[in-house]
Structures are given as structure tokens and as C-alpha cells.
Amino acid sequence: MIGVWSPSTLRHDPAAEIWIGLRTPGTEVAERVHRIREAVPLTWIEADEVPWGVLTSVHSEGLLLHLRDVYEEWVAAGYPQDRVVPYVFPTAAMLGGQPGRVPPAVHGRAGLWAYDTMTLVGPGTWEAALMAAGAAWTAALRVLDGPAYALCRPPGHHATRDGYGGSCYLNNAAVAASTLRGMGFAKVAVIDVDAHHGNGTQAIFWDRDDVFYGSVHVDPGAGWFPHYVGFADETGGGTTLNVPVAPESGDAVWLAGVARLCEAAARFGAEALVVSLGVDAAADDPESPLRVSRDGYTATGRLLGELGLPTVAVQEGGYHLETLGPLVAAALRGVQSPS
Ligand code: SP5
Ligand code: ZN
């Protein structure tokens, strides 16, 4: 298996997350890249830059230009904070039908393309997000040579067409899926095994009958991010499948969920597969209450590998630095050698 990464992804170091008003330490840190590269024995190659036209197939130009430029504007405006932090969000509740506007003040505009306060933009955020998307693109182009893994960081599955949040800026899995469609795979499945629901990927492909999105994740109704999306009744045009599971669920419940997603992707007639490979459902992970074991990740990978499809695995979450690398290695072992 090849692994695609970019040293540019180390340039994003979020420093902090503003969570319920508290400035807490960043969880999605650059060190994750080193931990994964050290533990996963792949042939590592460097990512190429993703073409603009591929990015605009999944994101609005407004979001892309905002992410590219906002940090410099923030610095030029002289705010004391070292990161772009939004404080007002133009939700439907605020606008009450008034037209959307683009505020000239950067501290007002910061909430236009963001939907939470945890996902800050700092020096290097754009360069890192761009090359993470580049890793997904580069891996997808190589898929006919065998399974490919993209070490994307920052992760992507919470990024929507028009918005960033949940530690995600650009949707790497959607970039991979869009690239595979462009390569001629008529039907592409995205299976998301991150502990959280990939609301961004779901939204991007919501009304598409050529891209399946399936996710197993901790039940948002039990109090977990992204709170508003990821419920079982969200089925899009019939090509979306959500399997929320209860907090504390372990391997048996988790693997039954993964198996349901794989069956649905096969029934859909997928010709290629993108795996949103978060490993934050692991027992030790600080960001989710699920209890998947290392063997559970190998079994997860095996179920995905048994689909027998050209496969691109894209890194999403996974925040326990001591076990992150071995968990990713375990999952990829399963993908590579299905039983
Ligand atoms: C890609 C991914 O796994 N994103 C996860 C985003 C979920 N973050 C929710 C954070 C909830 C509060 N975390 C408290 C720790 C503060 N540092
Ligand atoms: Zn996650």
C-alpha cells in the first residue's frame, strides 16, 4: 500500500479550541502526523497540489478564498488573538429572512464560513488544509495500483460545501470521491468509520445518486458532536445511510454497523471506495465514548477490504497520541489483507 502525506500539513497547529467558552488545548495537533508515519509501514510519497477545479467540485469558491485569505486579514487588522475566532454566526434564526451580506469587518465576517468556535484559523492553516486535500487527490489518482492511504491532516469530514468546523477545513474524503468520479468510476461509496458523523460529506453528496455516503458513529442524540446531524432517518435521495450507536458501544455493535454499511455500498453497486478512516472510536480516545479495540479496527479494515473495490483510505480523527499510530496500522492491515 502507498501512503501519501505532505510536510506542509505540519504547518497547521491549532494551539487551542474555544469550547463552550473555554480556551482548551488543541486536540487535532501536528504531532498526529509523526505518530502515524512512525507506526505505519507504508511506501510514503509526497502529495501534489490539488487542482482548483477539483476543490470547487466540493466547496464554494467563497469558502476557499476565505480560508486562503482570512488569517492575513486578521493579522493586518491587529486583533490581539493569535487565531481567527468567530463570535457571531449568520444563522437562519439571526437573519430572519434578511439577505445574507458580507461584513467588511473581519471579526464579523469570521462567522460567515464557520459553524463552531473550536476550529480556529491560524498561520499555516490554509497551506496544511490545501495539502491534506492534495494528499486525498494524489492517493485517489493512484488507486488502480492498489489500496492507497492519504494521511490527511487537518481532517475533513465535518467540512461542508460552504463551511468549516469540527477541526475540519476542506473535505478530503469528498475530494477523493470527486476525483474517483472524474476518473470514470460511475458509482463511488464513502464509508465513514470516524467516531463522529461526517456531516460535511453527507451534505456535499446529499442529493447525488452517484455517490453513496454511509457512516457509523456515536449517536448525536446522546449528546455528541455534531449534535444536529447524523440521525438514522437522514437518508438523502436513498444513497445515505446513518448507523448511530450508543455511547460505550464496543466491537460487536461497531462491527455490525460497519457490516451494514458495507452491504449497503455493495447493493448500491459501488465501483470504488473512499474510507473516512478516523480511529477516535477507540476505547482510549478522549473525544468519543466508544470502546472499539485494536483488533476491532483490524476487523473493520477487513470488512472494508472484503468489498474488493479500488480503495482510498483518508485519515480523519484519532486523538490519543500513544495509540493513534498502532490503531491506524491495525485498520490498514485489515484493508490490505481481507480474510
Ligand atoms: C474529525 C473529528 O474527529 N472531529 C471531531 C470534532 C469533535 N470535537 C468535539 C469537541 C468536543 C469537546 N472536546 C473537548 C476537548 C477540548 N480540548
Ligand atoms: Zn471524529
CSV table of C-alpha atoms and ligand atoms in Angstrom, one decimal:
chain,number,residue,atom,x,y,z
A,1,MET,CA,0.0,0.0,0.0
A,2,ILE,CA,1.2,3.5,-0.6
A,3,GLY,CA,0.9,6.3,1.9
A,4,VAL,CA,0.6,9.9,0.7
A,5,TRP,CA,1.4,12.8,3.0
A,6,SER,CA,2.8,16.3,2.9
A,7,PRO,CA,5.2,18.1,5.3
A,8,SER,CA,3.0,21.2,4.7
A,9,THR,CA,0.3,19.6,6.8
A,10,LEU,CA,2.6,20.2,9.8
A,11,ARG,CA,2.2,24.0,9.4
A,12,HIS,CA,-1.3,24.0,10.9
A,13,ASP,CA,-1.0,23.9,14.7
A,14,PRO,CA,-4.4,25.0,16.1
A,15,ALA,CA,-3.0,25.8,19.6
A,16,ALA,CA,-6.5,25.9,21.2
A,17,GLU,CA,-10.2,25.2,20.7
A,18,ILE,CA,-12.8,27.5,22.2
A,19,TRP,CA,-15.3,25.0,23.5
A,20,ILE,CA,-18.3,26.2,25.5
A,21,GLY,CA,-16.4,29.4,26.1
A,22,LEU,CA,-13.3,27.7,27.5
A,23,ARG,CA,-10.0,28.0,25.8
A,24,THR,CA,-8.9,24.3,25.9
A,25,PRO,CA,-5.8,22.8,24.4
A,26,GLY,CA,-5.9,21.8,20.7
A,27,THR,CA,-6.6,18.1,20.1
A,28,GLU,CA,-6.1,17.9,16.3
A,29,VAL,CA,-2.3,18.6,16.6
A,30,ALA,CA,0.6,18.3,14.1
A,31,GLU,CA,2.2,15.6,16.2
A,32,ARG,CA,-0.5,13.2,14.9
A,33,VAL,CA,1.3,13.1,11.6
A,34,HIS,CA,4.6,11.9,13.2
A,35,ARG,CA,2.8,9.3,15.3
A,36,ILE,CA,1.1,7.8,12.3
A,37,ARG,CA,4.1,7.9,10.0
A,38,GLU,CA,6.3,6.2,12.6
A,39,ALA,CA,3.8,3.4,13.2
A,40,VAL,CA,2.5,2.6,9.7
A,41,PRO,CA,5.0,0.8,7.4
A,42,LEU,CA,4.0,2.1,4.0
A,43,THR,CA,5.9,3.4,1.0
A,44,TRP,CA,5.4,7.1,1.7
A,45,ILE,CA,5.2,9.6,-1.2
A,46,GLU,CA,4.6,13.3,-1.1
A,47,ALA,CA,1.3,14.8,-2.2
A,48,ASP,CA,0.9,17.0,-5.2
A,49,GLU,CA,-1.2,20.2,-5.0
A,50,VAL,CA,-4.9,19.6,-5.8
A,51,PRO,CA,-6.2,21.4,-8.9
A,52,TRP,CA,-8.6,24.3,-8.1
A,53,GLY,CA,-11.3,22.8,-10.2
A,54,VAL,CA,-11.3,19.6,-8.0
A,55,LEU,CA,-11.7,21.8,-4.9
A,56,THR,CA,-14.6,23.8,-6.4
A,57,SER,CA,-16.3,20.5,-7.2
A,58,VAL,CA,-16.9,20.1,-3.5
A,59,HIS,CA,-16.6,23.6,-2.0
A,60,SER,CA,-17.8,27.1,-2.9
A,61,GLU,CA,-15.2,29.5,-4.1
A,62,GLY,CA,-16.2,31.8,-1.2
A,63,LEU,CA,-15.2,29.3,1.4
A,64,LEU,CA,-11.9,28.6,-0.4
A,65,LEU,CA,-10.9,32.3,-0.7
A,66,HIS,CA,-12.0,33.0,2.9
A,67,LEU,CA,-9.7,30.2,4.2
A,68,ARG,CA,-6.9,31.3,1.9
A,69,ASP,CA,-7.0,35.0,3.0
A,70,VAL,CA,-8.7,35.4,6.4
A,71,TYR,CA,-5.6,34.9,8.6
A,72,GLU,CA,-3.6,37.6,6.8
A,73,GLU,CA,-6.6,40.0,7.1
A,74,TRP,CA,-6.9,39.1,10.8
A,75,VAL,CA,-3.2,39.9,11.4
A,76,ALA,CA,-3.4,43.1,9.3
A,77,ALA,CA,-6.5,44.2,11.3
A,78,GLY,CA,-4.4,44.0,14.5
A,79,TYR,CA,-6.5,41.8,16.8
A,80,PRO,CA,-4.7,40.6,19.9
A,81,GLN,CA,-5.8,37.0,19.5
A,82,ASP,CA,-3.3,34.8,17.5
A,83,ARG,CA,-6.1,32.9,15.7
A,84,VAL,CA,-9.2,33.8,13.8
A,85,VAL,CA,-12.1,33.2,16.2
A,86,PRO,CA,-15.7,33.9,15.2
A,87,TYR,CA,-18.2,35.3,17.6
A,88,VAL,CA,-21.3,35.9,15.6
A,89,PHE,CA,-22.9,33.5,13.1
A,90,PRO,CA,-25.5,34.5,10.5
A,91,THR,CA,-27.8,31.6,11.2
A,92,ALA,CA,-31.4,31.5,9.8
A,93,ALA,CA,-32.5,32.5,13.3
A,94,MET,CA,-30.5,35.7,13.2
A,95,LEU,CA,-31.3,36.7,9.6
A,96,GLY,CA,-35.0,36.1,9.8
A,97,GLY,CA,-35.2,36.2,6.0
A,98,GLN,CA,-33.0,39.2,5.5
A,99,PRO,CA,-30.5,38.8,2.7
A,100,GLY,CA,-27.0,37.4,3.5
A,101,ARG,CA,-24.3,40.1,3.5
A,102,VAL,CA,-20.6,40.0,3.6
A,103,PRO,CA,-19.4,42.2,6.6
A,104,PRO,CA,-16.3,44.3,5.8
A,105,ALA,CA,-15.0,43.8,9.4
A,106,VAL,CA,-13.0,40.6,9.6
A,107,HIS,CA,-14.2,39.8,13.1
A,108,GLY,CA,-17.8,40.0,11.8
A,109,ARG,CA,-17.0,38.1,8.7
A,110,ALA,CA,-15.2,35.3,10.6
A,111,GLY,CA,-18.6,33.6,11.4
A,112,LEU,CA,-19.8,33.6,7.8
A,113,TRP,CA,-18.0,30.4,6.7
A,114,ALA,CA,-17.5,28.8,10.1
A,115,TYR,CA,-20.1,27.0,12.2
A,116,ASP,CA,-18.3,26.5,15.5
A,117,THR,CA,-15.8,28.2,17.8
A,118,MET,CA,-13.5,25.2,18.0
A,119,THR,CA,-12.0,25.3,14.6
A,120,LEU,CA,-9.6,28.2,14.5
A,121,VAL,CA,-7.6,29.6,11.6
A,122,GLY,CA,-4.0,30.5,12.2
A,123,PRO,CA,-0.7,30.7,10.3
A,124,GLY,CA,-0.3,27.7,8.0
A,125,THR,CA,-3.9,26.5,8.3
A,126,TRP,CA,-4.6,27.1,4.6
A,127,GLU,CA,-1.4,25.6,3.4
A,128,ALA,CA,-1.9,22.5,5.5
A,129,ALA,CA,-5.6,22.0,4.6
A,130,LEU,CA,-4.7,22.5,0.9
A,131,MET,CA,-2.0,19.8,1.0
A,132,ALA,CA,-4.2,17.5,3.0
A,133,ALA,CA,-6.8,17.7,0.2
A,134,GLY,CA,-3.8,17.3,-2.2
A,135,ALA,CA,-2.9,14.0,-0.4
A,136,ALA,CA,-6.5,12.7,-0.9
A,137,TRP,CA,-6.3,13.7,-4.6
A,138,THR,CA,-2.9,12.2,-5.1
A,139,ALA,CA,-4.0,8.9,-3.4
A,140,ALA,CA,-7.2,8.7,-5.5
A,141,LEU,CA,-5.2,9.1,-8.7
A,142,ARG,CA,-3.0,6.1,-7.7
A,143,VAL,CA,-5.9,3.8,-6.7
A,144,LEU,CA,-5.6,1.4,-9.6
A,145,ASP,CA,-2.2,0.3,-8.3
A,146,GLY,CA,-3.8,-1.0,-5.1
A,147,PRO,CA,-5.2,0.5,-1.9
A,148,ALA,CA,-3.9,4.0,-1.1
A,149,TYR,CA,-3.8,5.8,2.2
A,150,ALA,CA,-3.9,9.6,2.5
A,151,LEU,CA,-2.5,10.9,5.8
A,152,CYS,CA,-4.8,13.9,5.7
A,153,ARG,CA,-4.4,16.5,8.4
A,154,PRO,CA,-6.3,18.6,9.3
A,155,PRO,CA,-9.1,16.1,8.8
A,156,GLY,CA,-12.1,16.8,6.5
A,157,HIS,CA,-15.4,15.1,7.0
A,158,HIS,CA,-17.1,17.9,9.0
A,159,ALA,CA,-16.4,20.5,6.3
A,160,THR,CA,-19.4,21.3,4.2
A,161,ARG,CA,-19.6,22.9,0.8
A,162,ASP,CA,-19.8,26.4,2.4
A,163,GLY,CA,-18.5,25.9,5.9
A,164,TYR,CA,-15.7,24.7,8.2
A,165,GLY,CA,-16.0,23.2,11.7
A,166,GLY,CA,-15.2,20.2,13.8
A,167,SER,CA,-11.4,20.6,13.3
A,168,CYS,CA,-12.0,20.3,9.5
A,169,TYR,CA,-11.5,22.9,6.8
A,170,LEU,CA,-11.5,21.2,3.4
A,171,ASN,CA,-13.4,17.9,2.9
A,172,ASN,CA,-10.6,15.5,1.9
A,173,ALA,CA,-12.9,12.4,1.6
A,174,ALA,CA,-15.2,14.4,-0.7
A,175,VAL,CA,-12.1,15.4,-2.8
A,176,ALA,CA,-11.2,11.8,-3.1
A,177,ALA,CA,-14.7,10.7,-4.1
A,178,SER,CA,-15.0,13.6,-6.6
A,179,THR,CA,-11.6,12.6,-8.1
A,180,LEU,CA,-12.7,9.0,-8.4
A,181,ARG,CA,-15.9,10.1,-10.2
A,182,GLY,CA,-13.7,12.2,-12.6
A,183,MET,CA,-11.5,9.1,-13.3
A,184,GLY,CA,-14.6,7.3,-14.6
A,185,PHE,CA,-15.8,5.2,-11.6
A,186,ALA,CA,-19.5,5.7,-12.2
A,187,LYS,CA,-20.6,4.9,-8.6
A,188,VAL,CA,-18.5,5.8,-5.6
A,189,ALA,CA,-19.1,4.8,-2.0
A,190,VAL,CA,-17.8,6.8,1.0
A,191,ILE,CA,-17.8,4.7,4.2
A,192,ASP,CA,-17.1,6.8,7.3
A,193,VAL,CA,-15.8,5.0,10.4
A,194,ASP,CA,-14.7,8.1,12.3
A,195,ALA,CA,-16.4,8.1,15.7
A,196,HIS,CA,-18.3,11.2,14.7
A,197,HIS,CA,-20.9,11.6,11.9
A,198,GLY,CA,-19.4,13.2,8.8
A,199,ASN,CA,-22.0,15.9,8.4
A,200,GLY,CA,-19.9,17.7,5.8
A,201,THR,CA,-19.5,14.7,3.5
A,202,GLN,CA,-23.2,13.8,3.9
A,203,ALA,CA,-24.3,17.3,3.0
A,204,ILE,CA,-22.0,17.5,-0.1
A,205,PHE,CA,-23.4,14.3,-1.6
A,206,TRP,CA,-26.9,14.5,-0.1
A,207,ASP,CA,-28.8,14.7,-3.4
A,208,ARG,CA,-26.3,12.7,-5.5
A,209,ASP,CA,-27.3,9.3,-6.8
A,210,ASP,CA,-23.7,8.5,-8.0
A,211,VAL,CA,-22.1,8.8,-4.5
A,212,PHE,CA,-23.2,6.7,-1.5
A,213,TYR,CA,-22.5,8.0,2.0
A,214,GLY,CA,-22.6,5.7,4.9
A,215,SER,CA,-21.5,6.3,8.5
A,216,VAL,CA,-21.3,4.5,11.8
A,217,HIS,CA,-20.8,6.9,14.7
A,218,VAL,CA,-21.7,7.8,18.3
A,219,ASP,CA,-25.4,8.8,18.4
A,220,PRO,CA,-25.6,12.6,18.1
A,221,GLY,CA,-28.9,12.4,20.0
A,222,ALA,CA,-26.9,11.1,23.1
A,223,GLY,CA,-25.1,14.4,23.3
A,224,TRP,CA,-22.2,14.1,20.9
A,225,PHE,CA,-20.8,16.3,18.1
A,226,PRO,CA,-22.1,17.2,15.5
A,227,HIS,CA,-25.3,17.2,17.6
A,228,TYR,CA,-27.7,18.3,14.8
A,229,VAL,CA,-26.9,15.8,12.1
A,230,GLY,CA,-26.2,12.1,11.8
A,231,PHE,CA,-29.6,10.5,12.8
A,232,ALA,CA,-30.9,7.3,11.3
A,233,ASP,CA,-33.8,9.0,9.5
A,234,GLU,CA,-31.4,11.0,7.3
A,235,THR,CA,-31.3,9.1,4.0
A,236,GLY,CA,-30.9,11.7,1.3
A,237,GLY,CA,-32.2,10.5,-2.0
A,238,GLY,CA,-31.7,6.9,-0.8
A,239,THR,CA,-27.9,6.9,-1.0
A,240,THR,CA,-27.2,8.0,2.5
A,241,LEU,CA,-27.2,5.5,5.5
A,242,ASN,CA,-26.5,6.5,9.1
A,243,VAL,CA,-25.9,4.0,11.8
A,244,PRO,CA,-25.7,5.9,15.1
A,245,VAL,CA,-24.6,3.7,18.0
A,246,ALA,CA,-24.9,4.3,21.8
A,247,PRO,CA,-22.1,5.7,23.9
A,248,GLU,CA,-19.9,2.8,25.3
A,249,SER,CA,-20.6,0.5,22.4
A,250,GLY,CA,-17.7,-1.9,21.7
A,251,ASP,CA,-16.5,-4.1,18.9
A,252,ALA,CA,-19.7,-6.2,18.4
A,253,VAL,CA,-22.1,-3.3,17.9
A,254,TRP,CA,-19.5,-1.3,16.0
A,255,LEU,CA,-18.7,-4.2,13.5
A,256,ALA,CA,-22.4,-4.9,13.0
A,257,GLY,CA,-22.7,-1.3,11.9
A,258,VAL,CA,-19.7,-1.4,9.6
A,259,ALA,CA,-21.1,-4.6,8.0
A,260,ARG,CA,-24.4,-2.9,7.4
A,261,LEU,CA,-22.6,-0.1,5.6
A,262,CYS,CA,-20.6,-2.5,3.5
A,263,GLU,CA,-23.7,-4.4,2.4
A,264,ALA,CA,-25.4,-1.2,1.5
A,265,ALA,CA,-22.4,0.0,-0.5
A,266,ALA,CA,-22.3,-3.3,-2.4
A,267,ARG,CA,-26.1,-3.2,-3.1
A,268,PHE,CA,-25.6,0.4,-4.3
A,269,GLY,CA,-23.2,-1.0,-6.9
A,270,ALA,CA,-20.1,1.0,-5.8
A,271,GLU,CA,-17.2,0.7,-8.2
A,272,ALA,CA,-14.7,2.4,-5.9
A,273,LEU,CA,-14.5,3.1,-2.2
A,274,VAL,CA,-13.4,6.0,-0.1
A,275,VAL,CA,-12.9,5.2,3.6
A,276,SER,CA,-13.1,8.1,6.1
A,277,LEU,CA,-10.7,6.4,8.5
A,278,GLY,CA,-11.0,8.0,11.9
A,279,VAL,CA,-9.8,5.9,14.8
A,280,ASP,CA,-11.4,8.0,17.5
A,281,ALA,CA,-13.9,5.3,18.3
A,282,ALA,CA,-11.1,3.6,20.2
A,283,ALA,CA,-11.5,3.0,23.9
A,284,ASP,CA,-8.7,5.3,24.9
A,285,ASP,CA,-9.7,8.2,22.7
A,286,PRO,CA,-10.5,11.4,24.6
A,287,GLU,CA,-13.0,12.7,22.0
A,288,SER,CA,-15.6,9.9,21.9
A,289,PRO,CA,-17.2,7.5,24.4
A,290,LEU,CA,-17.0,4.4,22.1
A,291,ARG,CA,-14.9,1.4,23.0
A,292,VAL,CA,-13.5,-0.2,19.8
A,293,SER,CA,-10.4,-2.3,20.3
A,294,ARG,CA,-7.3,-2.5,18.2
A,295,ASP,CA,-8.5,-5.9,16.9
A,296,GLY,CA,-11.8,-4.3,16.2
A,297,TYR,CA,-10.0,-1.9,13.9
A,298,THR,CA,-8.4,-4.7,12.0
A,299,ALA,CA,-11.8,-6.4,11.7
A,300,THR,CA,-13.2,-3.0,10.5
A,301,GLY,CA,-10.5,-2.8,7.8
A,302,ARG,CA,-11.1,-6.4,6.8
A,303,LEU,CA,-14.8,-5.8,6.2
A,304,LEU,CA,-14.0,-2.8,4.1
A,305,GLY,CA,-11.3,-4.7,2.2
A,306,GLU,CA,-13.7,-7.6,1.5
A,307,LEU,CA,-15.7,-5.3,-0.7
A,308,GLY,CA,-12.8,-5.9,-3.2
A,309,LEU,CA,-13.0,-2.4,-4.6
A,310,PRO,CA,-10.3,0.1,-5.6
A,311,THR,CA,-9.9,1.8,-2.2
A,312,VAL,CA,-8.7,5.2,-0.9
A,313,ALA,CA,-8.5,5.5,2.9
A,314,VAL,CA,-8.4,9.1,4.1
A,315,GLN,CA,-7.4,9.9,7.7
A,316,GLU,CA,-10.0,11.7,9.8
A,317,GLY,CA,-9.9,11.8,13.6
A,318,GLY,CA,-7.9,9.9,16.3
A,319,TYR,CA,-6.6,11.9,19.2
A,320,HIS,CA,-4.9,9.6,21.7
A,321,LEU,CA,-1.3,10.1,20.6
A,322,GLU,CA,0.1,7.0,22.3
A,323,THR,CA,-2.2,4.6,20.4
A,324,LEU,CA,-3.1,6.6,17.3
A,325,GLY,CA,-0.3,5.1,15.0
A,326,PRO,CA,-0.9,1.5,16.0
A,327,LEU,CA,-4.7,1.9,15.5
A,328,VAL,CA,-4.2,3.3,12.0
A,329,ALA,CA,-1.8,0.5,11.2
A,330,ALA,CA,-4.2,-2.1,12.5
A,331,ALA,CA,-7.1,-0.8,10.4
A,332,LEU,CA,-4.9,-0.6,7.2
A,333,ARG,CA,-3.6,-4.2,7.8
A,334,GLY,CA,-7.2,-5.3,7.7
A,335,VAL,CA,-7.9,-3.3,4.5
A,336,GLN,CA,-4.9,-4.8,2.8
A,337,SER,CA,-5.4,-8.4,3.8
A,338,PRO,CA,-9.1,-9.1,4.0
A,339,SER,CA,-9.8,-12.7,5.0
B,1,SP5,C1,-12.5,14.9,12.6
B,1,SP5,C2,-13.0,14.8,14.0
B,1,SP5,O1,-12.9,13.8,14.7
B,1,SP5,N1,-13.6,15.9,14.6
B,1,SP5,C3,-14.0,15.8,15.9
B,1,SP5,C4,-14.7,17.1,16.3
B,1,SP5,C5,-15.4,16.8,17.6
B,1,SP5,N2,-14.9,17.7,18.6
B,1,SP5,C6,-15.9,17.9,19.6
B,1,SP5,C7,-15.2,18.5,20.7
B,1,SP5,C8,-16.0,18.4,22.0
B,1,SP5,C9,-15.2,18.9,23.1
B,1,SP5,N3,-13.9,18.4,23.2
B,1,SP5,C10,-13.3,18.8,24.5
B,1,SP5,C11,-11.8,18.8,24.4
B,1,SP5,C12,-11.3,20.2,24.4
B,1,SP5,N4,-10.0,20.3,24.0
B,2,ZN,ZN,-14.1,12.2,14.9
